[in-house]
Short mmCIF file of C-alpha atoms in Angstrom, two decimals:
data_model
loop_
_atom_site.label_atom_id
_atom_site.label_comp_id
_atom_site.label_asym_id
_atom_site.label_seq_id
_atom_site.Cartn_x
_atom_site.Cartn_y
_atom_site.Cartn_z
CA UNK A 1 0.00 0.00 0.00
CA UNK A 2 2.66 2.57 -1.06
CA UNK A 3 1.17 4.90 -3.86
CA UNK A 4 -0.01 7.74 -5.06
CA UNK A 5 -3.70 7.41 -6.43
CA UNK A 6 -5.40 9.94 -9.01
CA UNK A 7 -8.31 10.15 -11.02
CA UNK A 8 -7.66 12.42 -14.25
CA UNK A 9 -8.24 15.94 -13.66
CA UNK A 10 -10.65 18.15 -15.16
CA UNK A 11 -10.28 19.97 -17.98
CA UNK A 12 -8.27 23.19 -17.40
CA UNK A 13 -8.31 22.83 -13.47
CA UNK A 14 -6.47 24.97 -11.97
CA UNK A 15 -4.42 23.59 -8.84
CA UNK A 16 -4.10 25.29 -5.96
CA UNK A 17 -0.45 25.58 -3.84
CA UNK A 18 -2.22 25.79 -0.54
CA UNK A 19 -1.80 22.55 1.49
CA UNK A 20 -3.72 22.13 4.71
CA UNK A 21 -2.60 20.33 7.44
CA UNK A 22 -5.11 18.38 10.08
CA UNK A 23 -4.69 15.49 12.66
CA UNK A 24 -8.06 13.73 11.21
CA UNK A 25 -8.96 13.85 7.84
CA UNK A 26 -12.90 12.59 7.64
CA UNK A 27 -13.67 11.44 4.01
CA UNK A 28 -17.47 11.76 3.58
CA UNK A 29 -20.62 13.72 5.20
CA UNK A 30 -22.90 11.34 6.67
CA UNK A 31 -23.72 9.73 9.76
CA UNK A 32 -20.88 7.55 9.86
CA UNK A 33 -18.36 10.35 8.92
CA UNK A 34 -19.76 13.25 11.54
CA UNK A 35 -20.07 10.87 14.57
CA UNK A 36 -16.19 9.96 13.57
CA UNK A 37 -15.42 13.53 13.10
CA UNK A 38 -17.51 15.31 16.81
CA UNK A 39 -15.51 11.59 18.45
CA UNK A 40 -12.24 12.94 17.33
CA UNK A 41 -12.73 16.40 18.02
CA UNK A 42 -14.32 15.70 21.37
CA UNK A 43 -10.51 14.02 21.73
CA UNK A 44 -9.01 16.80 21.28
CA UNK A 45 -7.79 16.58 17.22
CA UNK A 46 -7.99 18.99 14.60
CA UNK A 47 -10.55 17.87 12.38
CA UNK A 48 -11.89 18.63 8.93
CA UNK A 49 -15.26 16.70 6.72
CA UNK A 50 -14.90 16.73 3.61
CA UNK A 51 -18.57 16.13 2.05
CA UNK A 52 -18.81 15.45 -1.71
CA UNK A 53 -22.24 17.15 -1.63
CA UNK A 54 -22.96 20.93 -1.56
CA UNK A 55 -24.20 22.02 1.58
CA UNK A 56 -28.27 21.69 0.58
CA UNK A 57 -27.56 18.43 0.13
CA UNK A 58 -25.22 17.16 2.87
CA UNK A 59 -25.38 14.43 4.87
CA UNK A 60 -25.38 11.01 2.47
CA UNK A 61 -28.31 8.84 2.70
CA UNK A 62 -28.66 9.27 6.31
CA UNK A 63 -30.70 12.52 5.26
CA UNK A 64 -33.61 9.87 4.30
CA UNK A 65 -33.20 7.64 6.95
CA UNK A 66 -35.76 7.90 10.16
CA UNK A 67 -34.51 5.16 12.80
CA UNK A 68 -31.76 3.54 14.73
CA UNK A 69 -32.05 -0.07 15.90
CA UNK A 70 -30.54 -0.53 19.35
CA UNK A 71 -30.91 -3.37 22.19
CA UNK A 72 -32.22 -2.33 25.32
CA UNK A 73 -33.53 -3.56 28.62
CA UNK A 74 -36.68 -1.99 29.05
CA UNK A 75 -39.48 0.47 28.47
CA UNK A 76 -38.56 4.07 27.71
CA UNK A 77 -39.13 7.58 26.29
CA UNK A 78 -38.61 6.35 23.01
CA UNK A 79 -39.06 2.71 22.68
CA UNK A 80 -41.61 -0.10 23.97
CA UNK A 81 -40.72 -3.08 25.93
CA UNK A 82 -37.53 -4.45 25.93
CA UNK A 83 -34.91 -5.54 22.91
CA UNK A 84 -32.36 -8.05 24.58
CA UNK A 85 -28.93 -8.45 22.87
CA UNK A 86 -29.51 -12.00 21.59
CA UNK A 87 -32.81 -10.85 20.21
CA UNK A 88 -30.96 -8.29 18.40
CA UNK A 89 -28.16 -10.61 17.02
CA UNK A 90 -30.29 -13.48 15.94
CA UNK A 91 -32.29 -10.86 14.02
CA UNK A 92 -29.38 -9.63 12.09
CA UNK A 93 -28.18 -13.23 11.56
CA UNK A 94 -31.39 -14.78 10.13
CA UNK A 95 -31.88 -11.89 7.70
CA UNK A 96 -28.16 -12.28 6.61
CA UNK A 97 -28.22 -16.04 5.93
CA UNK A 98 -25.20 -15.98 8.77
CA UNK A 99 -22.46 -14.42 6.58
CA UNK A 100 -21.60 -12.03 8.80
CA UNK A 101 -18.67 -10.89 10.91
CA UNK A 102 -19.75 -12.51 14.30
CA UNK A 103 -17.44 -10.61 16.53
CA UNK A 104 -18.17 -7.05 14.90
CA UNK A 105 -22.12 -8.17 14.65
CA UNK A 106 -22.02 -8.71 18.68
CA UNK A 107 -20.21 -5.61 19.50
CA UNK A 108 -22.38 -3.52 17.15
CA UNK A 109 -25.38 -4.86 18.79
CA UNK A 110 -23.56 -4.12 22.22
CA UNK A 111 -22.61 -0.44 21.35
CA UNK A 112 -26.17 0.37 20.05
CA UNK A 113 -27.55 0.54 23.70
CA UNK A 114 -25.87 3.61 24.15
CA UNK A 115 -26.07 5.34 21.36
CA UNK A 116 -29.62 7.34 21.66
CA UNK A 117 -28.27 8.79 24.47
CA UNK A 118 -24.46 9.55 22.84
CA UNK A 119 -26.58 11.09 19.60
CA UNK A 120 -28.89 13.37 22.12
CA UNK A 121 -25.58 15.29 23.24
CA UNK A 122 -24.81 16.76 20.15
CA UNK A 123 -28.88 17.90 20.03
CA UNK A 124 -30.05 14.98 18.20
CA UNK A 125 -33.95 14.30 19.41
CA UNK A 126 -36.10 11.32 19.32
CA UNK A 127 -39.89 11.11 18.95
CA UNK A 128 -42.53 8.95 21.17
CA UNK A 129 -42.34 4.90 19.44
CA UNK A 130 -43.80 4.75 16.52
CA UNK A 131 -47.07 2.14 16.38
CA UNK A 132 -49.21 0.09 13.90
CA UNK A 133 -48.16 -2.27 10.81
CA UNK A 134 -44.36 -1.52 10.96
CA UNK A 135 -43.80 -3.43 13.96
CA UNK A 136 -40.77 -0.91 14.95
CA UNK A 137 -41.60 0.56 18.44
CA UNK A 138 -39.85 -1.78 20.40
CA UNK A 139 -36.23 -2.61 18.31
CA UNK A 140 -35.55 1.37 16.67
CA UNK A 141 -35.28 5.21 17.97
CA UNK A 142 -37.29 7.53 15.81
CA UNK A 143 -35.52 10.92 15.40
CA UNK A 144 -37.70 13.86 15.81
CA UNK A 145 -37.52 15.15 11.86
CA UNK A 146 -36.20 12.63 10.68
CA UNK A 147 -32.52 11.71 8.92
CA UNK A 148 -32.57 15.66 7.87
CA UNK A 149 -32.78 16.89 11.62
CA UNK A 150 -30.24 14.73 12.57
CA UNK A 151 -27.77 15.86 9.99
CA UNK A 152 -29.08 19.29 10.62
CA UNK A 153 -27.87 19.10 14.41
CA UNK A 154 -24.43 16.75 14.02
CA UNK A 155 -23.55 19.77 11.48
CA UNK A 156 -24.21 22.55 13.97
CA UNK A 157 -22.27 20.66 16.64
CA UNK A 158 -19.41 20.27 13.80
CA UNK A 159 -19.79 24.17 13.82
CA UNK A 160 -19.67 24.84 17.62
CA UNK A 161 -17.16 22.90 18.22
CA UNK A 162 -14.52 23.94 15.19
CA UNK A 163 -14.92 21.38 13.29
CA UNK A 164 -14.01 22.33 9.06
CA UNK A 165 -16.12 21.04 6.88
CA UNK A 166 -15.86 21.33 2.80
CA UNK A 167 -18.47 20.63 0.56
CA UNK A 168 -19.20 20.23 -3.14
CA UNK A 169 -15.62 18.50 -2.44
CA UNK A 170 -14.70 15.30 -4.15
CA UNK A 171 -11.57 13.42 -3.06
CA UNK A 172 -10.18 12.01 -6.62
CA UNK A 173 -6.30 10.75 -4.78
CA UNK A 174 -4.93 9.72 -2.23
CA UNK A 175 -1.30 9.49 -1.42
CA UNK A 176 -0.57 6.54 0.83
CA UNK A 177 2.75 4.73 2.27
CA UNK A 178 3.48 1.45 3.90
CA UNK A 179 -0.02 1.62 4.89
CA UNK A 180 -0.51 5.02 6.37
CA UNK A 181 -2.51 7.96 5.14
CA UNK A 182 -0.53 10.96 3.63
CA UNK A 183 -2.92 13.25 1.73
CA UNK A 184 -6.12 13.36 0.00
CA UNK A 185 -6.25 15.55 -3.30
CA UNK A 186 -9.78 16.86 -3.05
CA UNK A 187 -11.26 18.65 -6.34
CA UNK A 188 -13.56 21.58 -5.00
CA UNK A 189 -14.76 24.80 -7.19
CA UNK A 190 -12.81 23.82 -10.45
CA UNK A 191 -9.45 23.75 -8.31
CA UNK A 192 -7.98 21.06 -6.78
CA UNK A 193 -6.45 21.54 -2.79
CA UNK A 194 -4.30 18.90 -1.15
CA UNK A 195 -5.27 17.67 2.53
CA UNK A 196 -2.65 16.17 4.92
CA UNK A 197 -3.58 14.54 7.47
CA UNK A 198 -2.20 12.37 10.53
CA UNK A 199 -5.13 9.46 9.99
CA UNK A 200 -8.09 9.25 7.72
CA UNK A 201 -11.70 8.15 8.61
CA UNK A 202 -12.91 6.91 5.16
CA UNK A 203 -17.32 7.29 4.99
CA UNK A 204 -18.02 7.99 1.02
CA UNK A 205 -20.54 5.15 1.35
CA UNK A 206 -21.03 2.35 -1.57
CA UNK A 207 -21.20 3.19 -5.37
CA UNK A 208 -24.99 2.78 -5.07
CA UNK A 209 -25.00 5.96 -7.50
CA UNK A 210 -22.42 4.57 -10.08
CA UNK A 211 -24.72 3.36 -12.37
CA UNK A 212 -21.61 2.59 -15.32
CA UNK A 213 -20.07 0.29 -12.00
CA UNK A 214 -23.96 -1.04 -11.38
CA UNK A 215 -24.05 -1.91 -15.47
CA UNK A 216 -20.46 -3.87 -14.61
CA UNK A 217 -22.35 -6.05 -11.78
CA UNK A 218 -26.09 -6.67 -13.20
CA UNK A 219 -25.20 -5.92 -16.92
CA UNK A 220 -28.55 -4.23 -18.75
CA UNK A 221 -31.11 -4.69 -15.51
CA UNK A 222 -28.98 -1.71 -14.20
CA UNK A 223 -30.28 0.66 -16.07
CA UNK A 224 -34.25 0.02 -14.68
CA UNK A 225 -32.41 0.64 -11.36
CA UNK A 226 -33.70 3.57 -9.31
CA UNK A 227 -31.33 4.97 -6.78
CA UNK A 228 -33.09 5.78 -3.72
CA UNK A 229 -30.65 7.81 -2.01
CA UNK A 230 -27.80 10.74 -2.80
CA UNK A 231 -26.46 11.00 -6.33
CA UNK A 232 -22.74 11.92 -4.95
CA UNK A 233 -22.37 8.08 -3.49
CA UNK A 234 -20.03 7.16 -6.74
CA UNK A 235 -17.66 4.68 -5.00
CA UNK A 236 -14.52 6.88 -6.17
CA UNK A 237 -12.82 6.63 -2.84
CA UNK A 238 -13.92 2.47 -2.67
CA UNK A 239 -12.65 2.13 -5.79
CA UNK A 240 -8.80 3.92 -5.25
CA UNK A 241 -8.30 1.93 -1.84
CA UNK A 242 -9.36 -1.08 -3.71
CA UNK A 243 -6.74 -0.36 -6.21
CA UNK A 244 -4.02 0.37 -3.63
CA UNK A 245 -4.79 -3.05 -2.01
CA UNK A 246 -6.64 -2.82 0.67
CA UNK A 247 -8.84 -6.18 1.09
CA UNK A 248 -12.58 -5.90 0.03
CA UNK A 249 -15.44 -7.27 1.73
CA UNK A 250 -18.80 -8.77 0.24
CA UNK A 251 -20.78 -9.75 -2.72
CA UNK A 252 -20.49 -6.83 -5.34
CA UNK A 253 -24.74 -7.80 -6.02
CA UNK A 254 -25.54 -7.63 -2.66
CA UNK A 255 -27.47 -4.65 -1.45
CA UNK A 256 -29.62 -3.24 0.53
CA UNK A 257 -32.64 -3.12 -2.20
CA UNK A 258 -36.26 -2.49 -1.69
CA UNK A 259 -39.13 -2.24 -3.62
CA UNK A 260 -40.21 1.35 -4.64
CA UNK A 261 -42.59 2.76 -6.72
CA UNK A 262 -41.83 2.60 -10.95
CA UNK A 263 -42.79 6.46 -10.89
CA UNK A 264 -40.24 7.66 -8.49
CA UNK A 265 -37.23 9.99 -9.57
CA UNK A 266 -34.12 7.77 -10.54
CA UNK A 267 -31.94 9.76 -7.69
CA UNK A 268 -32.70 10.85 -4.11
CA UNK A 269 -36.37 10.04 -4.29
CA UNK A 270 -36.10 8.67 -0.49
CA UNK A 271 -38.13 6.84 2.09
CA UNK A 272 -41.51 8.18 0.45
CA UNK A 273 -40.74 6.29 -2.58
CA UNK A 274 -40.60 2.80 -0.47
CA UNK A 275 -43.73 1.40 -0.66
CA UNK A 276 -45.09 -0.61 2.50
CA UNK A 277 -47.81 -2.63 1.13
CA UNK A 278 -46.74 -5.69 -0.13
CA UNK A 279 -47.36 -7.54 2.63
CA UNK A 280 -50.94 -7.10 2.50
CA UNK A 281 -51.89 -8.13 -0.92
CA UNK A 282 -49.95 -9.91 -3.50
CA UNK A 283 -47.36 -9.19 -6.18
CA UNK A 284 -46.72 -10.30 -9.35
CA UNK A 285 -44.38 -9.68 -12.37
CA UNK A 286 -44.95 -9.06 -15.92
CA UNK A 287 -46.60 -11.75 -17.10
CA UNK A 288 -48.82 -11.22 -13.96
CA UNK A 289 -47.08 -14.53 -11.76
CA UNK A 290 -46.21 -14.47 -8.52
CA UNK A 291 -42.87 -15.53 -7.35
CA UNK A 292 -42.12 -15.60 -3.99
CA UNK A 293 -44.39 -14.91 -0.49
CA UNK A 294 -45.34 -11.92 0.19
CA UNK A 295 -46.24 -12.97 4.22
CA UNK A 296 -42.75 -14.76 5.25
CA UNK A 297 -41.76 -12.47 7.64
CA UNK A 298 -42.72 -9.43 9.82
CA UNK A 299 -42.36 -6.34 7.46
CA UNK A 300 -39.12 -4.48 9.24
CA UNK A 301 -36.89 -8.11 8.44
CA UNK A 302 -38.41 -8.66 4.69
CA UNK A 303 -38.64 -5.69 3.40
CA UNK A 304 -35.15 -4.95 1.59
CA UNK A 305 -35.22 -8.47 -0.13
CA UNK A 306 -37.80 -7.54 -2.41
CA UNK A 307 -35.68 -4.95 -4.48
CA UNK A 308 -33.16 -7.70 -5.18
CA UNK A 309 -36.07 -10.10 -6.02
CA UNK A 310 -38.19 -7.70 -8.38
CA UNK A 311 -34.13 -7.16 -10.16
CA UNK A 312 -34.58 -10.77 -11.02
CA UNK A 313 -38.26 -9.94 -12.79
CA UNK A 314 -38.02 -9.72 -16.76
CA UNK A 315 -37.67 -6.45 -17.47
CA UNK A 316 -37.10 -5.58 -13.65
CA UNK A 317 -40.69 -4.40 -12.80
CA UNK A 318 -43.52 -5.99 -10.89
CA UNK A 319 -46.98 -4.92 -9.45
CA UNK A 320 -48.37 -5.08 -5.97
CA UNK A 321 -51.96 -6.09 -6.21
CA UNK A 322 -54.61 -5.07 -3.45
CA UNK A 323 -58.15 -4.40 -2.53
CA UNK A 324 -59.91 -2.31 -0.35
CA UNK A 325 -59.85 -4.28 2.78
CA UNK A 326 -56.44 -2.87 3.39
CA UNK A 327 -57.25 0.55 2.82
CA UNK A 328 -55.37 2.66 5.78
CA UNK A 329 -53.26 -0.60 6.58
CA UNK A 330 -50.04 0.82 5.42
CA UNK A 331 -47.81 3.75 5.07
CA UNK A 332 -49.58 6.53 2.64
CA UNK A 333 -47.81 6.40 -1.29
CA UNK A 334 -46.21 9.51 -2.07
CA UNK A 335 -47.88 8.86 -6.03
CA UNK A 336 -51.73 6.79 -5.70
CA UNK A 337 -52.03 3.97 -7.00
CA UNK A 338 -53.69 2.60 -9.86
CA UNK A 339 -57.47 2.26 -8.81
CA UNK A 340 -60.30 0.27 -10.65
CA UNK A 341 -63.62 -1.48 -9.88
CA UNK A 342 -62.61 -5.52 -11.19
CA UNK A 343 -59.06 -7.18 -11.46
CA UNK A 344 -59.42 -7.13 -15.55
CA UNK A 345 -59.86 -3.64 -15.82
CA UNK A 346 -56.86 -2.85 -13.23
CA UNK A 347 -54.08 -4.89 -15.34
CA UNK A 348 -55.32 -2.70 -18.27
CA UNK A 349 -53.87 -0.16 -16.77
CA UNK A 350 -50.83 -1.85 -15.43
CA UNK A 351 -50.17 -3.02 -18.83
CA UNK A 352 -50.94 -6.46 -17.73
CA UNK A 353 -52.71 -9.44 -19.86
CA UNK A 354 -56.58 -8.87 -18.05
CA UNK A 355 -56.65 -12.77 -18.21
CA UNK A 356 -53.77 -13.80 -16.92
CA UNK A 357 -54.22 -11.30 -13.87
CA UNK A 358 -57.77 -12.54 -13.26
CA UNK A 359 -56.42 -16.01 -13.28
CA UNK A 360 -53.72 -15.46 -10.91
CA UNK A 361 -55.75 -13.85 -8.05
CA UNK A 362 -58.68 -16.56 -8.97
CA UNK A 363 -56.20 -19.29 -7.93
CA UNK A 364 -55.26 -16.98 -5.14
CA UNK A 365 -58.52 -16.33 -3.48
CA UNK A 366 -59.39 -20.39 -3.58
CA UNK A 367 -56.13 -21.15 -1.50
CA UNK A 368 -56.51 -18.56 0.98
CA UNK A 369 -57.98 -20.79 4.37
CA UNK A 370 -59.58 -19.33 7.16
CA UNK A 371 -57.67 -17.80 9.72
CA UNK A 372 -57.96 -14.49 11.65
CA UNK A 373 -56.22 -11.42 10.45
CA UNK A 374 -54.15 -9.56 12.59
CA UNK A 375 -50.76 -7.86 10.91
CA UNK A 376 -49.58 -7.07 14.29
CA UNK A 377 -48.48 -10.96 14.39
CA UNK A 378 -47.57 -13.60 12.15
CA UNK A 379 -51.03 -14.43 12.00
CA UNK A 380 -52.26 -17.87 10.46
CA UNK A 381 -54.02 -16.70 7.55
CA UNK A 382 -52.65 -18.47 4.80
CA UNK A 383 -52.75 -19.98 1.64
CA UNK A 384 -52.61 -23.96 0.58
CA UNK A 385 -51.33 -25.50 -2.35
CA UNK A 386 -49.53 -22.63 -4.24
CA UNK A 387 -46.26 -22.04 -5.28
CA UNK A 388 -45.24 -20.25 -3.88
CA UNK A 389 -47.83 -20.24 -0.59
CA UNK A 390 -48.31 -16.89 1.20
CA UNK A 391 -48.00 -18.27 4.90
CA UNK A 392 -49.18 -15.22 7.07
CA UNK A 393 -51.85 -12.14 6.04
CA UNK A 394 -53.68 -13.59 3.21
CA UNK A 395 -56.77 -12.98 2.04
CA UNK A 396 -59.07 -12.96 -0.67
CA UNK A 397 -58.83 -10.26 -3.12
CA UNK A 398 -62.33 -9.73 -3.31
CA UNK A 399 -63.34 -6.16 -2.50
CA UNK A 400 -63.07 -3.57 -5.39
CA UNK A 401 -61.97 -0.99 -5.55
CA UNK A 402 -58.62 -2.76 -6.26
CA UNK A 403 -55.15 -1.15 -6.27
CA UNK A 404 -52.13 -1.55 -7.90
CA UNK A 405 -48.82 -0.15 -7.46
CA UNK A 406 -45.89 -0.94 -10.55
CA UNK A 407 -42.88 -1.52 -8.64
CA UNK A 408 -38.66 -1.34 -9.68
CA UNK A 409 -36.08 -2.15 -7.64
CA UNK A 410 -34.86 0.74 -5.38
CA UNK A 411 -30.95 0.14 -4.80
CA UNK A 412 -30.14 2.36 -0.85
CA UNK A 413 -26.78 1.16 -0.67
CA UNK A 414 -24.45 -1.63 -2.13
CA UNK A 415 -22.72 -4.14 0.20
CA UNK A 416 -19.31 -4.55 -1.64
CA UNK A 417 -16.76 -2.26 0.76
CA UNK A 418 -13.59 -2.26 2.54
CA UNK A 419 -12.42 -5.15 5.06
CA UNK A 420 -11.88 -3.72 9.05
CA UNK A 421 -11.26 -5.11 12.33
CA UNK A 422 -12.58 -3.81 15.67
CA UNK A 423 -10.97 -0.91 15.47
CA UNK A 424 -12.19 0.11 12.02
CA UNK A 425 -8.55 -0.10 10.42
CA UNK A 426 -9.05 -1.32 7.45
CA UNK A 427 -7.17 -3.92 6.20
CA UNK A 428 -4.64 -4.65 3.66
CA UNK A 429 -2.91 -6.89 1.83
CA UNK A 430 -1.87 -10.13 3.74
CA UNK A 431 -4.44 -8.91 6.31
CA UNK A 432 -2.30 -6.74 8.09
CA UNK A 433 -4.29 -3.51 9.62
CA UNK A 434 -3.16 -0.62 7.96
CA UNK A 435 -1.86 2.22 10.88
CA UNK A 436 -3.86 5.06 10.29
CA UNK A 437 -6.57 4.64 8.28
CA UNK A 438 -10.16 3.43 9.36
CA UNK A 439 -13.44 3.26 8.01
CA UNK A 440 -17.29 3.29 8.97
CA UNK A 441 -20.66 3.34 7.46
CA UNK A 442 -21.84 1.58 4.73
CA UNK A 443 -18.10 1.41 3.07
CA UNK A 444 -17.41 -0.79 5.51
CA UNK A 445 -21.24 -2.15 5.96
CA UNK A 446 -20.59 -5.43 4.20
CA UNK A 447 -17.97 -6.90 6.96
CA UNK A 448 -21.84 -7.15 8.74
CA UNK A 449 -23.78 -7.41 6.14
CA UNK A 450 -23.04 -9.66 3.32
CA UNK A 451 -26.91 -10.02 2.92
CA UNK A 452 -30.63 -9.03 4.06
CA UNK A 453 -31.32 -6.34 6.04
CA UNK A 454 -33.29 -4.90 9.44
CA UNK A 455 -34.73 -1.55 9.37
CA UNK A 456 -32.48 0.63 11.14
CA UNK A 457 -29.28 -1.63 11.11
CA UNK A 458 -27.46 0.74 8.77
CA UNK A 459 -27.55 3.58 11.18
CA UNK A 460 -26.62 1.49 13.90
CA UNK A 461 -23.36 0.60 11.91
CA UNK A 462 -22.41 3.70 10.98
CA UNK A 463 -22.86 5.26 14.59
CA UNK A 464 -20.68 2.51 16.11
CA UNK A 465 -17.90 2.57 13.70
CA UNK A 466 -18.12 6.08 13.17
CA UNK A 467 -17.51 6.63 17.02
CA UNK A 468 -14.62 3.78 17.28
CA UNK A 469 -13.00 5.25 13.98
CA UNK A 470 -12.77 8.60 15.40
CA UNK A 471 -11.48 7.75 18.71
CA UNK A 472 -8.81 5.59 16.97
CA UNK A 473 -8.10 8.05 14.61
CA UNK A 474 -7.87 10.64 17.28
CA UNK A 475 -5.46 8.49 19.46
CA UNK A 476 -3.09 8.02 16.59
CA UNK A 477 -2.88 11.43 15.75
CA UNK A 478 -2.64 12.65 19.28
CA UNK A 479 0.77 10.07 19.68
#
C-alpha cells in the first residue's frame, strides 16, 4: 500500500499551492463520517469533513433515513418493551443467511444501547415509538424530523465545536505509504487543494450511485435501477483503496434493495418512494405470476429483499396487487395507486394481460384458508397449495376498488466495501491492519452485512464505527 492514487483531472483545473494540514482527515458527510469527526474532536484533534455534496444536500443517505435499531432492557421515552442483545443478534443473523462478521455483529449490537443517548448530546432528538403495521416501536429510535434533523444538528455541533467542513468536495487521490494515510487531493470549485492529514476516517458510502459500475455487476437490468438515495455516493474513494490493495469485503450484487414505486425519480427520491404494502396483498411480475411470499416475515426483516427479487423480474418491474380491505393498513404512497372497480380492468392499466391477472388472483382467493387477520403478528391466515404459498396475512382479493402499485427495484446502498477489524482499520494486503486509516458506514457495511437487512441496522453501523473510527483516529494522531 505505497502509492499515489489519481483520477484524471478536469479539464483546465487549476491547482491550488495551498496545502492544509489536520490530525483527522474525515472522508465523507454522513452519519458515519460526523459521529467519527464530533468523536475525534471531542478528543481533542484537529478535524476537517470533507462532504462530496454541496451544503443543501449534505449528509449522504442518512438525510432519508428515520430510525436507529438498538438493544435495550426496558421500556422508555422512546421505545416499547424491551430488545435483549440475543434478540438483536439473531435478528441480524437470520436476515443475513449468517455471513456475517460474528465478533463485529455482537459488539455492534452491544454499542447500540448507548447510542440514543451519545446522539442526544450533540442535540439529536427522538420522537414517542412509533405504532401500527411496521412493527418498529420496540427494536428502533425515531428521530424527531427525521434523517434531515439529525444531519441538521451533528452539522451545527461540527460548527460549535470547530470542526471544518468542505463541501461540493470530491476526493479524486490519495497518497498513501506502507499503509498510512498521507494526503487526499480533493477537487472543489474547479481547483484542486491537497489535505494532509495524521489518519483518515474513510465514509463515502457504496457506489450505489455509479450506475456505469452497477451496469459492470447486473449488466442491462442496471439501467431500470432507481437509486433511492444521494447521487454523490459514486464509489470513487472504494474504488482507489481497492486499487491500492486494501482487502474488500462482500458480494459486489448484494445490497440493501427495496421495492419502490416505478414512478419515483431515478436519484434521491427517499423513504416516500418505499412502498409498505406488499405484505398485505400480493405481487406479481410481468406476465402477472407471482414468485415468492409476500407474508414470510414481519415487514421491518423482509422488506429490503424484495428490491433484489423484483431485479430478477423480466424487465425488472412488478406490481403489488390489493383491494380495499387494506385501505389505511399501510404507510400513505407519495404517487396513488392505480385504482379500478374488477381485477381485468386494473391490469389494463398496469399493462398487464386482463386474463392472466384474473387467473392469478382466482387461484389466489381459492387457497386462501380461514384464519384471523391480525398484521400485528404472524397471524395464520394463509394460503394452501400454491407455489409459492403466502404463509401469514392472506386474504381474498375480493373487494373492489382494487389497487395496484408498478414496482422497480430501489438500490439504498451496495454491500461490496472495505475489510476492518474492531478498530475500524481497514485492512490490507496479507491482512495486516493498515496504521492510520479506518473506516465506517456503509463502506465498511458489508464486513456485517453480506446479505438481508433490518430496518435501522445501517444507522446502527455507521454510529458505532463512526464513534470507534474517530477515537482511533484521534489516538493516533494525538501520539
Amino acid at each position: 500500500m505505497n502509492d499515489t492514487l489519481q483520477l484524471p483531472p478536469v479539464a483546465a483545473a487549476h491547482v491550488d499551492d495551498h496545502q492544509d494540514t489536520y490530525d483527522v482527515a474525515v472522508l465523507g458527510g454522513g452519519n458515519a463520517a460526523l459521529c467519527a469527526a464530533l468523536t475525534a474532536r471531542e478528543a481533542g484533534a484537529r478535524v476537517i469533513v470533507i462532504e462530496s455534496a454541496p451544503r443543501h444536500f449534505r449528509g449522504g443517505n442518512s438525510r432519508h433515513t428515520r430510525n436507529l435499531r438498538c438493544m435495550h432492557a426496558g421500556p422508555g421515552q422512546h421505545l416499547i418493551d424491551s430488545y435483549s442483545e440475543d434478540e438483536f443478534l439473531s435478528d441480524l443473523i437470520q436476515v443475513s443467511g449468517g455471513g456475517t462478521d460474528a465478533a463485529q455483529a455482537r459488539m455492534v449490537v452491544r454499542a447500540s444501547a448507548d447510542c440514543p443517548q451519545w446522539m442526544q448530546r450533540f442535540g439529536v432528538r427522538f420522537q414517542a415509538p412509533l405504532r401500527g403495521t411496521l412493527h418498529l416501536g420496540r427494536t428502533n429510535a425515531f428521530f424527531l424530523g427525521g434523517g434531515k434533523a439529525l444531519m441538521n444538528s451533528y452539522y451545527a455541533a461540527a460548527d460549535r465545536m470547530g470542526i471544518r467542513v468542505l463541501y461540493d468536495a470530491e476526493v479524486v487521490g490519495l497518497e498513501l505509504h506502507d499503509g498510512r494515510f498521507r494526503t487526499a487531493t480533493v477537487r472543489t470549485g474547479g481547483r484542486e487543494r491537497t489535505i494532509h492529514a495524521k489518519a483518515a476516517v474513510l465514509a463515502t458510502g457504496g457506489f450505489e450511485s455509479n450506475v456505469d459500475w452497477l451496469g459492470e455487476i447486473w449488466g442491462s437490468a442496471a439501467a431500470n435501477f432507481i437509486i433511492r438515495g444521494t447521487p454523490y455516493n459514486t464509489g470513487t474513494l472504494l474504488r482507489l483503496m481497492l486499487d491500492a490493495g486494501a482487502q474488500p469485503v462482500g458480494d459486489a450484487r448484494e445490497c440493501h434493495a427495496v421495492a419502490v414505486d416505478a414512478r419515483a425519480p431515478k436519484f434521491d427520491g427517499g423513504i416516500v418512494t418505499r412502498l409498505d404494502c406488499i405484505s398485505l396483498g400480493i405481487v406479481v411480475n410481468q406476465h402477472a405470476e407471482r414468485f415468492h411470499d409476500e407474508g414470510e416475515d414481519f415487514w421491518p426483516k423482509r422488506y429490503a429483499i424484495w428490491g433484489t427479487l423484483v431485479a430478477r423480474q423480466p424487465d425488472q418491474i412488478a406490481f403489488s396487487i390489493l383491494d380495499a380491505k387494506v385501505a389505511g393498513g399501510f404507510m400513505p404512497s407519495v404517487f396513488p395507486p392505480k385504482a379500478a372497480s374488477t381485477i381485468g380492468e386494473l391490469a389494463t392499466q398496469l399493462n398487464l394481460s386482463p386474463d392472466k391477472l384474473e387467473a392469478t388472483v382466482a387461484a389466489f382467493n381459492r387457497a386462501v384458508r380461514p384464519g384471523s387477520f391480525n398484521h400485528a403478528v404472524l397471524d395464520n391466515c394463509r394460503t394452501v397449495g400454491l407455489h409459492p404459498d403466502k404463509t401469514h396475512w392472506a386474504q381474498a382479493i375480493d373487494t373492489p376498488p382494487y389497487w395496484g402499485y408498478p414496482l422497480r427495484p430501489g438500490i439504498t446502498f451496495t454491500y461490496l466495501g472495505l475489510k476492518v477489524n474492531e478498530r475500524a482499520q481497514v485492512l490490507i494486503a496479507g491482512g495486516e491492519p493498515a496504521r492510520t486509516i479506518y473506516a465506517a458506514g456503509e463502506i465498511m457495511a458489508g464486513n456485517i452485512l453480506r446479505k438481508g437487512y433490518i430496518a435501522g441496522v445501517g444507522m446502527t453501523i455507521g454510529t458505532v464505527f463512526g464513534r470507534i473510527a474517530g477515537e482511533e483516529a484521534a489516538r493516533h494522531a494525538a501520539r
